[in-house]
Amino acid sequence: MEAPHETFLKHLNPVIDTLKPDFLYHLGLPSNMDGLREAFGDVVHVAMMGSGPRAFRFAQELTEATGGKVRSLGEEPNQDFDLMSRVNEEFEAVKAGEKDLLDSMVDVQNWMAREIGLPETIGKTERFWLFKVDTPAGGVISVNHHMGMPTHAILLHEVTKLLHHVGADTVERPFEYSRLGTSGGLGIAGGDIVVSNRGLEASGLPRYRIHVLGKEIELPTEFDPELVERIFSCRDAVEATVVKGDTVSCDDFYTEQARLDGAFTFVKSEAEKLQYLNRLHAKGARNMEMEASGFAAFCQHMGIPAACIGVALLNRLSGDQVTALPEEIARYSDGPQQLLIEYIKRQAVTRV
Ligand code: R2B
Ligand code: URA
């Protein structure tokens, strides 16, 4: 039984310490699972991004860039492991209806990854793809959060509970969170990166509102100014233009983002749309997406230093459709990843 530790987290719910185990349902990880503390007890940073494949690539690039090591909760790499005969057995089991094809694909993906030191998923993959990399700066989780504040909030609750259960939330070494994402630029070009000062709701106000017991609760939405500055100061390491600004978070890509190309639209004209977007720009907003304000509110409430790094896929003052080619989008999406990798590398130097 581990001794209780002093947590840096604010407003941490004491009930979770009475749950034996606390089942982190969407991650598929019970808090008393073997190996969990060894795998996650050293986490100093959690990088979150929309898509599972992007979380995989970030973990892979981070491993390579830092000389880090991929962490697994599965079997250790083993000289006697015969990948092809295991894949064959798996194929026979699926053919015979003894194993589900999709479960089998995740196992095969992880066996292949383990053979060559690529990131492996930890926990179940139905909702989130979670990877862990041991870097010289400490443990880093790379995980996807899907689209929008509701799924991101579920991930934030469960990852934070996970890190508390494994004792990573110490006062001596508080962990940090980041979101790496895509967005619509406001007066900035495709490929430009915004490190957010704070999140704004679609009205342009710096707040995040939720309803609890039928009553509205309003939370502030500031990112950690010191972490924002530390990440921003790494911009010399990336080719893209990096700016600081506010980020507008909406509950839809189409309707709330005032697009004229949704299945329906409440916006009557291009002029009406531009009036709204220009008003946000004049107030200091530089991009528009779907998570920053809920993310900032969660982290500010719990005292977790957090930053949001969003790349523009287009300038919304010039259009609505994302017409960038797939290779351009891949290059744009790599910008925030490279910025954060540089930050993590510099943290390793500071910590030595
Ligand atoms: C940016 O991109 C996604 C929508 O395409 C959404 O998750 C966001 O915030
Ligand atoms: N993601 C968004 O939410 N909006 C955009 O315009 C582009 C990406």
mmCIF file of C-alpha atoms and ligand atoms in Angstrom:
data_model
loop_
_atom_site.group_PDB
_atom_site.id
_atom_site.type_symbol
_atom_site.label_atom_id
_atom_site.label_comp_id
_atom_site.label_asym_id
_atom_site.label_seq_id
_atom_site.Cartn_x
_atom_site.Cartn_y
_atom_site.Cartn_z
ATOM 1 C CA MET A 1 0.000 0.000 0.000
ATOM 2 C CA GLU A 2 1.543 3.331 -1.112
ATOM 3 C CA ALA A 3 1.666 6.183 1.413
ATOM 4 C CA PRO A 4 -0.595 9.117 0.442
ATOM 5 C CA HIS A 5 1.317 11.959 -1.189
ATOM 6 C CA GLU A 6 0.760 15.694 -1.268
ATOM 7 C CA THR A 7 -0.843 16.611 -4.586
ATOM 8 C CA PHE A 8 -0.391 19.874 -6.491
ATOM 9 C CA LEU A 9 -3.851 19.431 -8.012
ATOM 10 C CA LYS A 10 -6.552 21.846 -6.893
ATOM 11 C CA HIS A 11 -10.142 20.728 -6.227
ATOM 12 C CA LEU A 12 -9.182 17.047 -6.487
ATOM 13 C CA ASN A 13 -12.222 14.940 -5.631
ATOM 14 C CA PRO A 14 -11.443 12.914 -2.448
ATOM 15 C CA VAL A 15 -13.955 10.254 -3.495
ATOM 16 C CA ILE A 16 -11.538 8.845 -6.074
ATOM 17 C CA ASP A 17 -9.168 7.722 -3.312
ATOM 18 C CA THR A 18 -11.927 5.563 -1.836
ATOM 19 C CA LEU A 19 -12.537 3.692 -5.105
ATOM 20 C CA LYS A 20 -10.613 0.414 -5.029
ATOM 21 C CA PRO A 21 -10.176 0.252 -7.917
ATOM 22 C CA ASP A 22 -11.217 3.390 -9.763
ATOM 23 C CA PHE A 23 -12.149 2.028 -13.182
ATOM 24 C CA LEU A 24 -11.032 4.471 -15.861
ATOM 25 C CA TYR A 25 -13.699 3.273 -18.227
ATOM 26 C CA HIS A 26 -12.845 5.107 -21.471
ATOM 27 C CA LEU A 27 -9.132 4.342 -21.125
ATOM 28 C CA GLY A 28 -9.844 0.702 -20.227
ATOM 29 C CA LEU A 29 -7.461 0.912 -17.256
ATOM 30 C CA PRO A 30 -8.399 -0.013 -13.653
ATOM 31 C CA SER A 31 -6.361 2.017 -11.145
ATOM 32 C CA ASN A 32 -5.011 -1.163 -9.478
ATOM 33 C CA MET A 33 -3.702 -2.691 -12.704
ATOM 34 C CA ASP A 34 -0.265 -4.311 -12.553
ATOM 35 C CA GLY A 35 2.528 -2.149 -13.913
ATOM 36 C CA LEU A 36 0.513 1.103 -13.980
ATOM 37 C CA ARG A 37 2.624 2.953 -11.395
ATOM 38 C CA GLU A 38 5.883 1.881 -13.072
ATOM 39 C CA ALA A 39 4.569 2.972 -16.465
ATOM 40 C CA PHE A 40 3.047 6.336 -15.529
ATOM 41 C CA GLY A 41 4.496 7.394 -12.147
ATOM 42 C CA ASP A 42 7.171 9.574 -13.825
ATOM 43 C CA VAL A 43 4.877 11.487 -16.228
ATOM 44 C CA VAL A 44 5.785 15.175 -16.544
ATOM 45 C CA HIS A 45 3.858 16.044 -19.698
ATOM 46 C CA VAL A 46 0.668 14.893 -21.432
ATOM 47 C CA ALA A 47 0.379 15.913 -25.091
ATOM 48 C CA MET A 48 -3.166 15.624 -26.442
ATOM 49 C CA MET A 49 -4.290 15.894 -30.028
ATOM 50 C CA GLY A 50 -7.426 15.161 -32.017
ATOM 51 C CA SER A 51 -6.546 12.080 -34.002
ATOM 52 C CA GLY A 52 -5.196 8.682 -32.917
ATOM 53 C CA PRO A 53 -2.736 8.382 -35.822
ATOM 54 C CA ARG A 54 -1.390 11.853 -34.983
ATOM 55 C CA ALA A 55 -0.864 10.759 -31.349
ATOM 56 C CA PHE A 56 1.029 7.726 -32.683
ATOM 57 C CA ARG A 57 3.231 9.880 -34.944
ATOM 58 C CA PHE A 58 3.934 12.354 -32.157
ATOM 59 C CA ALA A 59 5.038 9.515 -29.850
ATOM 60 C CA GLN A 60 7.213 8.110 -32.641
ATOM 61 C CA GLU A 61 8.848 11.459 -33.481
ATOM 62 C CA LEU A 62 9.359 12.274 -29.797
ATOM 63 C CA THR A 63 11.041 8.898 -29.231
ATOM 64 C CA GLU A 64 13.405 9.505 -32.147
ATOM 65 C CA ALA A 65 14.116 13.169 -31.347
ATOM 66 C CA THR A 66 14.886 12.615 -27.658
ATOM 67 C CA GLY A 67 16.516 9.185 -27.868
ATOM 68 C CA GLY A 68 13.594 8.074 -25.692
ATOM 69 C CA LYS A 69 12.114 4.649 -25.145
ATOM 70 C CA VAL A 70 8.603 3.471 -25.850
ATOM 71 C CA ARG A 71 6.804 2.158 -22.786
ATOM 72 C CA SER A 72 4.616 -0.942 -22.985
ATOM 73 C CA LEU A 73 2.246 -2.603 -20.551
ATOM 74 C CA GLY A 74 2.395 -5.775 -22.620
ATOM 75 C CA GLU A 75 5.051 -8.449 -22.845
ATOM 76 C CA GLU A 76 8.676 -7.312 -22.901
ATOM 77 C CA PRO A 77 10.430 -7.608 -26.294
ATOM 78 C CA ASN A 78 11.518 -11.194 -26.442
ATOM 79 C CA GLN A 79 14.131 -12.852 -28.646
ATOM 80 C CA ASP A 80 12.017 -16.015 -28.990
ATOM 81 C CA PHE A 81 8.922 -14.121 -30.107
ATOM 82 C CA ASP A 82 8.086 -15.344 -33.583
ATOM 83 C CA LEU A 83 6.015 -12.544 -35.066
ATOM 84 C CA MET A 84 4.952 -14.350 -38.238
ATOM 85 C CA SER A 85 3.760 -17.494 -36.486
ATOM 86 C CA ARG A 86 1.822 -15.352 -33.939
ATOM 87 C CA VAL A 87 0.213 -13.422 -36.841
ATOM 88 C CA ASN A 88 -0.652 -16.726 -38.505
ATOM 89 C CA GLU A 89 -2.223 -18.073 -35.300
ATOM 90 C CA GLU A 90 -4.160 -14.838 -35.018
ATOM 91 C CA PHE A 91 -5.387 -15.144 -38.596
ATOM 92 C CA GLU A 92 -6.554 -18.730 -37.962
ATOM 93 C CA ALA A 93 -8.363 -17.632 -34.775
ATOM 94 C CA VAL A 94 -10.190 -14.840 -36.631
ATOM 95 C CA LYS A 95 -11.073 -17.208 -39.503
ATOM 96 C CA ALA A 96 -12.465 -19.737 -37.047
ATOM 97 C CA GLY A 97 -14.559 -17.007 -35.410
ATOM 98 C CA GLU A 98 -12.641 -17.420 -32.111
ATOM 99 C CA LYS A 99 -11.332 -13.877 -32.104
ATOM 100 C CA ASP A 100 -12.762 -10.581 -33.262
ATOM 101 C CA LEU A 101 -10.954 -9.079 -36.286
ATOM 102 C CA LEU A 102 -10.706 -5.608 -34.736
ATOM 103 C CA ASP A 103 -9.251 -6.842 -31.415
ATOM 104 C CA SER A 104 -6.839 -8.922 -33.399
ATOM 105 C CA MET A 105 -5.688 -5.936 -35.472
ATOM 106 C CA VAL A 106 -4.764 -3.981 -32.330
ATOM 107 C CA ASP A 107 -2.754 -6.947 -30.992
ATOM 108 C CA VAL A 108 -0.940 -7.415 -34.299
ATOM 109 C CA GLN A 109 -0.269 -3.662 -34.536
ATOM 110 C CA ASN A 110 1.284 -3.725 -31.048
ATOM 111 C CA TRP A 111 3.359 -6.877 -31.664
ATOM 112 C CA MET A 112 4.751 -5.313 -34.821
ATOM 113 C CA ALA A 113 5.426 -2.033 -33.020
ATOM 114 C CA ARG A 114 7.215 -3.853 -30.173
ATOM 115 C CA GLU A 115 9.498 -5.707 -32.589
ATOM 116 C CA ILE A 116 10.882 -2.437 -33.953
ATOM 117 C CA GLY A 117 10.540 -0.059 -31.006
ATOM 118 C CA LEU A 118 7.518 1.879 -32.303
ATOM 119 C CA PRO A 119 4.868 3.220 -29.899
ATOM 120 C CA GLU A 120 2.334 0.728 -28.580
ATOM 121 C CA THR A 121 -1.174 1.548 -27.434
ATOM 122 C CA ILE A 122 -1.848 1.207 -23.712
ATOM 123 C CA GLY A 123 -5.366 0.373 -22.477
ATOM 124 C CA LYS A 124 -8.291 -0.098 -24.800
ATOM 125 C CA THR A 125 -8.332 1.615 -28.186
ATOM 126 C CA GLU A 126 -12.072 1.905 -28.801
ATOM 127 C CA ARG A 127 -12.117 5.558 -27.676
ATOM 128 C CA PHE A 128 -8.561 6.810 -27.183
ATOM 129 C CA TRP A 129 -5.122 5.800 -28.437
ATOM 130 C CA LEU A 130 -2.716 6.375 -25.570
ATOM 131 C CA PHE A 131 1.077 6.025 -25.831
ATOM 132 C CA LYS A 132 3.853 6.549 -23.293
ATOM 133 C CA VAL A 133 7.420 7.563 -24.061
ATOM 134 C CA ASP A 134 10.241 7.673 -21.489
ATOM 135 C CA THR A 135 12.338 10.723 -22.415
ATOM 136 C CA PRO A 136 15.372 12.322 -20.731
ATOM 137 C CA ALA A 137 12.966 15.071 -19.556
ATOM 138 C CA GLY A 138 10.673 12.490 -17.879
ATOM 139 C CA GLY A 139 7.649 10.473 -18.966
ATOM 140 C CA VAL A 140 5.429 11.851 -21.732
ATOM 141 C CA ILE A 141 1.955 10.603 -22.641
ATOM 142 C CA SER A 142 0.716 11.143 -26.188
ATOM 143 C CA VAL A 143 -3.029 10.602 -26.549
ATOM 144 C CA ASN A 144 -5.846 11.673 -28.842
ATOM 145 C CA HIS A 145 -8.975 13.472 -27.629
ATOM 146 C CA HIS A 146 -11.219 13.377 -30.750
ATOM 147 C CA MET A 147 -13.212 16.445 -31.766
ATOM 148 C CA GLY A 148 -14.924 18.837 -29.390
ATOM 149 C CA MET A 149 -14.970 19.683 -25.700
ATOM 150 C CA PRO A 150 -17.172 16.794 -24.455
ATOM 151 C CA THR A 151 -14.777 14.005 -25.520
ATOM 152 C CA HIS A 152 -11.773 16.068 -24.478
ATOM 153 C CA ALA A 153 -13.300 16.566 -21.012
ATOM 154 C CA ILE A 154 -13.740 12.795 -20.530
ATOM 155 C CA LEU A 155 -10.086 12.253 -21.413
ATOM 156 C CA LEU A 156 -8.976 15.066 -19.085
ATOM 157 C CA HIS A 157 -10.861 13.568 -16.129
ATOM 158 C CA GLU A 158 -9.538 10.051 -16.687
ATOM 159 C CA VAL A 159 -5.902 10.985 -17.463
ATOM 160 C CA THR A 160 -5.812 13.281 -14.408
ATOM 161 C CA LYS A 161 -7.240 10.535 -12.199
ATOM 162 C CA LEU A 162 -4.732 8.078 -13.666
ATOM 163 C CA LEU A 163 -1.820 10.388 -12.877
ATOM 164 C CA HIS A 164 -3.104 10.895 -9.342
ATOM 165 C CA HIS A 165 -3.532 7.152 -8.738
ATOM 166 C CA VAL A 166 0.055 6.465 -9.838
ATOM 167 C CA GLY A 167 1.435 9.316 -7.706
ATOM 168 C CA ALA A 168 2.625 11.551 -10.566
ATOM 169 C CA ASP A 169 0.847 14.630 -9.162
ATOM 170 C CA THR A 170 3.544 15.574 -6.660
ATOM 171 C CA VAL A 171 4.125 19.133 -5.500
ATOM 172 C CA GLU A 172 7.848 18.725 -6.254
ATOM 173 C CA ARG A 173 7.292 17.882 -9.912
ATOM 174 C CA PRO A 174 3.864 18.938 -11.228
ATOM 175 C CA PHE A 175 2.990 17.589 -14.656
ATOM 176 C CA GLU A 176 1.878 19.801 -17.565
ATOM 177 C CA TYR A 177 -0.737 19.361 -20.283
ATOM 178 C CA SER A 178 -0.739 20.527 -23.883
ATOM 179 C CA ARG A 179 -3.119 20.305 -26.809
ATOM 180 C CA LEU A 180 -1.673 20.217 -30.315
ATOM 181 C CA GLY A 181 -4.326 20.884 -32.897
ATOM 182 C CA THR A 182 -5.584 22.234 -36.159
ATOM 183 C CA SER A 183 -7.753 25.328 -36.456
ATOM 184 C CA GLY A 184 -9.155 27.978 -38.739
ATOM 185 C CA GLY A 185 -6.858 31.014 -38.767
ATOM 186 C CA LEU A 186 -8.213 34.512 -38.117
ATOM 187 C CA GLY A 187 -6.054 36.840 -40.216
ATOM 188 C CA ILE A 188 -3.205 34.328 -40.367
ATOM 189 C CA ALA A 189 -2.213 31.974 -43.187
ATOM 190 C CA GLY A 190 -2.380 28.188 -43.482
ATOM 191 C CA GLY A 191 0.617 26.692 -41.656
ATOM 192 C CA ASP A 192 0.935 29.554 -39.138
ATOM 193 C CA ILE A 193 0.881 28.453 -35.504
ATOM 194 C CA VAL A 194 -0.955 30.073 -32.577
ATOM 195 C CA VAL A 195 0.141 29.502 -28.982
ATOM 196 C CA SER A 196 -3.038 30.477 -27.121
ATOM 197 C CA ASN A 197 -3.146 32.978 -24.304
ATOM 198 C CA ARG A 198 -6.703 31.983 -23.416
ATOM 199 C CA GLY A 199 -9.820 30.374 -24.795
ATOM 200 C CA LEU A 200 -12.889 32.360 -25.804
ATOM 201 C CA GLU A 201 -16.416 31.075 -26.225
ATOM 202 C CA ALA A 202 -18.101 31.636 -29.601
ATOM 203 C CA SER A 203 -19.516 34.948 -28.315
ATOM 204 C CA GLY A 204 -15.924 36.181 -27.948
ATOM 205 C CA LEU A 205 -16.009 36.222 -24.131
ATOM 206 C CA PRO A 206 -13.148 34.603 -22.173
ATOM 207 C CA ARG A 207 -15.191 32.001 -20.307
ATOM 208 C CA TYR A 208 -16.421 28.412 -20.450
ATOM 209 C CA ARG A 209 -19.929 27.609 -19.323
ATOM 210 C CA ILE A 210 -21.347 24.272 -18.238
ATOM 211 C CA HIS A 211 -24.526 23.210 -16.469
ATOM 212 C CA VAL A 212 -24.371 21.209 -13.251
ATOM 213 C CA LEU A 213 -27.560 20.264 -11.380
ATOM 214 C CA GLY A 214 -29.320 22.407 -13.958
ATOM 215 C CA LYS A 215 -27.393 25.514 -12.903
ATOM 216 C CA GLU A 216 -24.895 27.377 -15.024
ATOM 217 C CA ILE A 217 -21.280 27.410 -13.871
ATOM 218 C CA GLU A 218 -18.821 29.820 -15.464
ATOM 219 C CA LEU A 219 -15.102 29.061 -15.444
ATOM 220 C CA PRO A 220 -12.112 31.221 -16.478
ATOM 221 C CA THR A 221 -10.130 30.054 -19.502
ATOM 222 C CA GLU A 222 -6.526 31.229 -19.191
ATOM 223 C CA PHE A 223 -3.579 29.106 -20.173
ATOM 224 C CA ASP A 224 -0.493 29.125 -17.966
ATOM 225 C CA PRO A 225 1.419 32.292 -19.021
ATOM 226 C CA GLU A 226 4.833 30.855 -18.060
ATOM 227 C CA LEU A 227 4.330 27.607 -19.942
ATOM 228 C CA VAL A 228 2.953 29.559 -22.926
ATOM 229 C CA GLU A 229 6.097 31.712 -22.915
ATOM 230 C CA ARG A 230 8.454 28.739 -22.551
ATOM 231 C CA ILE A 231 6.845 27.018 -25.545
ATOM 232 C CA PHE A 232 6.656 30.256 -27.569
ATOM 233 C CA SER A 233 10.369 30.851 -26.963
ATOM 234 C CA CYS A 234 11.159 27.598 -28.863
ATOM 235 C CA ARG A 235 9.748 29.056 -32.115
ATOM 236 C CA ASP A 236 13.223 29.533 -33.626
ATOM 237 C CA ALA A 237 13.316 25.718 -33.997
ATOM 238 C CA VAL A 238 10.360 25.547 -36.431
ATOM 239 C CA GLU A 239 10.013 26.923 -39.938
ATOM 240 C CA ALA A 240 6.427 28.115 -39.459
ATOM 241 C CA THR A 241 5.425 31.574 -38.236
ATOM 242 C CA VAL A 242 4.394 31.326 -34.572
ATOM 243 C CA VAL A 243 2.208 33.967 -32.882
ATOM 244 C CA LYS A 244 0.471 34.334 -29.535
ATOM 245 C CA GLY A 245 -3.239 35.123 -29.467
ATOM 246 C CA ASP A 246 -6.637 34.111 -28.153
ATOM 247 C CA THR A 247 -8.409 31.022 -29.457
ATOM 248 C CA VAL A 248 -12.169 30.845 -30.041
ATOM 249 C CA SER A 249 -13.692 27.445 -29.235
ATOM 250 C CA CYS A 250 -16.960 26.403 -30.829
ATOM 251 C CA ASP A 251 -19.347 23.486 -30.461
ATOM 252 C CA ASP A 252 -19.326 22.666 -34.170
ATOM 253 C CA PHE A 253 -17.050 23.035 -37.170
ATOM 254 C CA TYR A 254 -19.882 24.481 -39.279
ATOM 255 C CA THR A 255 -22.741 26.232 -37.459
ATOM 256 C CA GLU A 256 -20.935 27.889 -34.535
ATOM 257 C CA GLN A 257 -17.862 28.647 -36.658
ATOM 258 C CA ALA A 258 -20.162 30.741 -38.896
ATOM 259 C CA ARG A 259 -19.429 28.756 -42.040
ATOM 260 C CA LEU A 260 -21.546 29.297 -45.091
ATOM 261 C CA ASP A 261 -20.958 25.750 -46.380
ATOM 262 C CA GLY A 262 -22.715 23.621 -43.713
ATOM 263 C CA ALA A 263 -25.718 21.364 -44.451
ATOM 264 C CA PHE A 264 -27.656 24.367 -43.189
ATOM 265 C CA THR A 265 -26.487 27.783 -42.061
ATOM 266 C CA PHE A 266 -27.898 30.573 -39.909
ATOM 267 C CA VAL A 267 -25.445 33.045 -41.442
ATOM 268 C CA LYS A 268 -27.153 35.108 -44.113
ATOM 269 C CA SER A 269 -24.229 36.424 -46.095
ATOM 270 C CA GLU A 270 -20.461 36.561 -46.521
ATOM 271 C CA ALA A 271 -20.581 40.136 -45.167
ATOM 272 C CA GLU A 272 -22.362 39.008 -41.974
ATOM 273 C CA LYS A 273 -19.817 36.223 -41.457
ATOM 274 C CA LEU A 274 -16.859 38.590 -41.977
ATOM 275 C CA GLN A 275 -18.302 41.121 -39.580
ATOM 276 C CA TYR A 276 -18.331 38.420 -36.863
ATOM 277 C CA LEU A 277 -14.878 37.016 -37.651
ATOM 278 C CA ASN A 278 -13.328 40.488 -37.933
ATOM 279 C CA ARG A 279 -14.837 41.437 -34.570
ATOM 280 C CA LEU A 280 -13.143 38.393 -32.976
ATOM 281 C CA HIS A 281 -9.869 39.261 -34.714
ATOM 282 C CA ALA A 282 -10.027 42.861 -33.481
ATOM 283 C CA LYS A 283 -10.378 41.536 -29.898
ATOM 284 C CA GLY A 284 -7.143 39.528 -30.246
ATOM 285 C CA ALA A 285 -8.414 36.135 -31.450
ATOM 286 C CA ARG A 286 -6.067 34.498 -33.959
ATOM 287 C CA ASN A 287 -7.722 31.131 -34.495
ATOM 288 C CA MET A 288 -10.936 29.163 -34.069
ATOM 289 C CA GLU A 289 -11.313 25.497 -33.140
ATOM 290 C CA MET A 290 -13.301 23.223 -30.842
ATOM 291 C CA GLU A 291 -11.432 22.501 -27.578
ATOM 292 C CA ALA A 292 -9.227 25.321 -26.224
ATOM 293 C CA SER A 293 -11.669 27.031 -23.855
ATOM 294 C CA GLY A 294 -12.947 23.818 -22.202
ATOM 295 C CA PHE A 295 -9.358 22.569 -21.961
ATOM 296 C CA ALA A 296 -8.092 25.812 -20.398
ATOM 297 C CA ALA A 297 -11.022 25.867 -17.956
ATOM 298 C CA PHE A 298 -10.385 22.290 -16.784
ATOM 299 C CA CYS A 299 -6.662 22.905 -16.287
ATOM 300 C CA GLN A 300 -7.040 26.300 -14.620
ATOM 301 C CA HIS A 301 -9.628 24.858 -12.219
ATOM 302 C CA MET A 302 -7.315 21.972 -11.262
ATOM 303 C CA GLY A 303 -4.102 24.050 -11.203
ATOM 304 C CA ILE A 304 -2.487 22.120 -14.076
ATOM 305 C CA PRO A 305 -0.112 24.246 -16.185
ATOM 306 C CA ALA A 306 -1.461 23.966 -19.735
ATOM 307 C CA ALA A 307 -0.883 25.323 -23.229
ATOM 308 C CA CYS A 308 -2.656 25.007 -26.558
ATOM 309 C CA ILE A 309 -0.683 25.014 -29.820
ATOM 310 C CA GLY A 310 -2.932 25.270 -32.869
ATOM 311 C CA VAL A 311 -1.943 25.412 -36.514
ATOM 312 C CA ALA A 312 -4.176 27.204 -39.027
ATOM 313 C CA LEU A 313 -5.342 25.055 -41.944
ATOM 314 C CA LEU A 314 -6.724 28.130 -43.715
ATOM 315 C CA ASN A 315 -7.439 31.805 -43.127
ATOM 316 C CA ARG A 316 -11.154 32.018 -42.286
ATOM 317 C CA LEU A 317 -11.191 35.652 -43.408
ATOM 318 C CA SER A 318 -10.641 34.293 -46.938
ATOM 319 C CA GLY A 319 -12.922 31.240 -47.002
ATOM 320 C CA ASP A 320 -14.597 28.255 -45.378
ATOM 321 C CA GLN A 321 -13.495 25.144 -47.237
ATOM 322 C CA VAL A 322 -10.283 23.369 -46.244
ATOM 323 C CA THR A 323 -8.681 23.054 -49.661
ATOM 324 C CA ALA A 324 -5.104 22.346 -48.551
ATOM 325 C CA LEU A 325 -3.752 19.106 -50.050
ATOM 326 C CA PRO A 326 -3.302 16.081 -47.731
ATOM 327 C CA GLU A 327 0.489 16.497 -47.803
ATOM 328 C CA GLU A 328 0.149 20.197 -46.922
ATOM 329 C CA ILE A 329 -2.169 19.325 -44.017
ATOM 330 C CA ALA A 330 0.345 16.709 -42.832
ATOM 331 C CA ARG A 331 3.121 19.323 -42.997
ATOM 332 C CA TYR A 332 0.998 21.945 -41.210
ATOM 333 C CA SER A 333 0.031 19.448 -38.450
ATOM 334 C CA ASP A 334 3.682 18.620 -37.911
ATOM 335 C CA GLY A 335 4.432 22.261 -36.913
ATOM 336 C CA PRO A 336 2.861 22.146 -33.406
ATOM 337 C CA GLN A 337 4.424 18.701 -32.854
ATOM 338 C CA GLN A 338 7.917 19.971 -33.691
ATOM 339 C CA LEU A 339 7.441 23.010 -31.451
ATOM 340 C CA LEU A 340 6.456 20.823 -28.499
ATOM 341 C CA ILE A 341 9.245 18.308 -29.155
ATOM 342 C CA GLU A 342 11.748 21.176 -29.085
ATOM 343 C CA TYR A 343 10.220 22.369 -25.803
ATOM 344 C CA ILE A 344 10.491 18.878 -24.261
ATOM 345 C CA LYS A 345 14.111 18.574 -25.452
ATOM 346 C CA ARG A 346 14.981 21.913 -23.823
ATOM 347 C CA GLN A 347 13.246 20.785 -20.615
ATOM 348 C CA ALA A 348 15.594 17.788 -20.471
ATOM 349 C CA VAL A 349 18.568 20.162 -20.576
ATOM 350 C CA THR A 350 17.072 22.415 -17.858
ATOM 351 C CA ARG A 351 16.375 19.409 -15.620
ATOM 352 C CA VAL A 352 19.911 17.964 -15.822
HETATM 353 C C1 R2B B 1 -9.830 21.303 -34.913
HETATM 354 O O1 R2B B 1 -10.059 20.422 -35.884
HETATM 355 C C2 R2B B 1 -11.172 19.583 -35.533
HETATM 356 C C3 R2B B 1 -12.283 19.810 -36.517
HETATM 357 O O2 R2B B 1 -11.863 19.558 -37.819
HETATM 358 C C4 R2B B 1 -11.502 19.962 -34.122
HETATM 359 O O3 R2B B 1 -11.174 18.962 -33.195
HETATM 360 C C5 R2B B 1 -10.640 21.093 -33.877
HETATM 361 O O4 R2B B 1 -10.637 21.741 -32.723
HETATM 362 N N1 URA B 2 -10.575 22.959 -37.223
HETATM 363 C C1 URA B 2 -11.604 23.754 -36.896
HETATM 364 O O1 URA B 2 -12.251 23.546 -35.861
HETATM 365 N N2 URA B 2 -11.905 24.777 -37.734
HETATM 366 C C2 URA B 2 -11.242 25.001 -38.869
HETATM 367 O O2 URA B 2 -11.584 25.933 -39.608
HETATM 368 C C3 URA B 2 -10.163 24.167 -39.197
HETATM 369 C C4 URA B 2 -9.850 23.133 -38.351
#
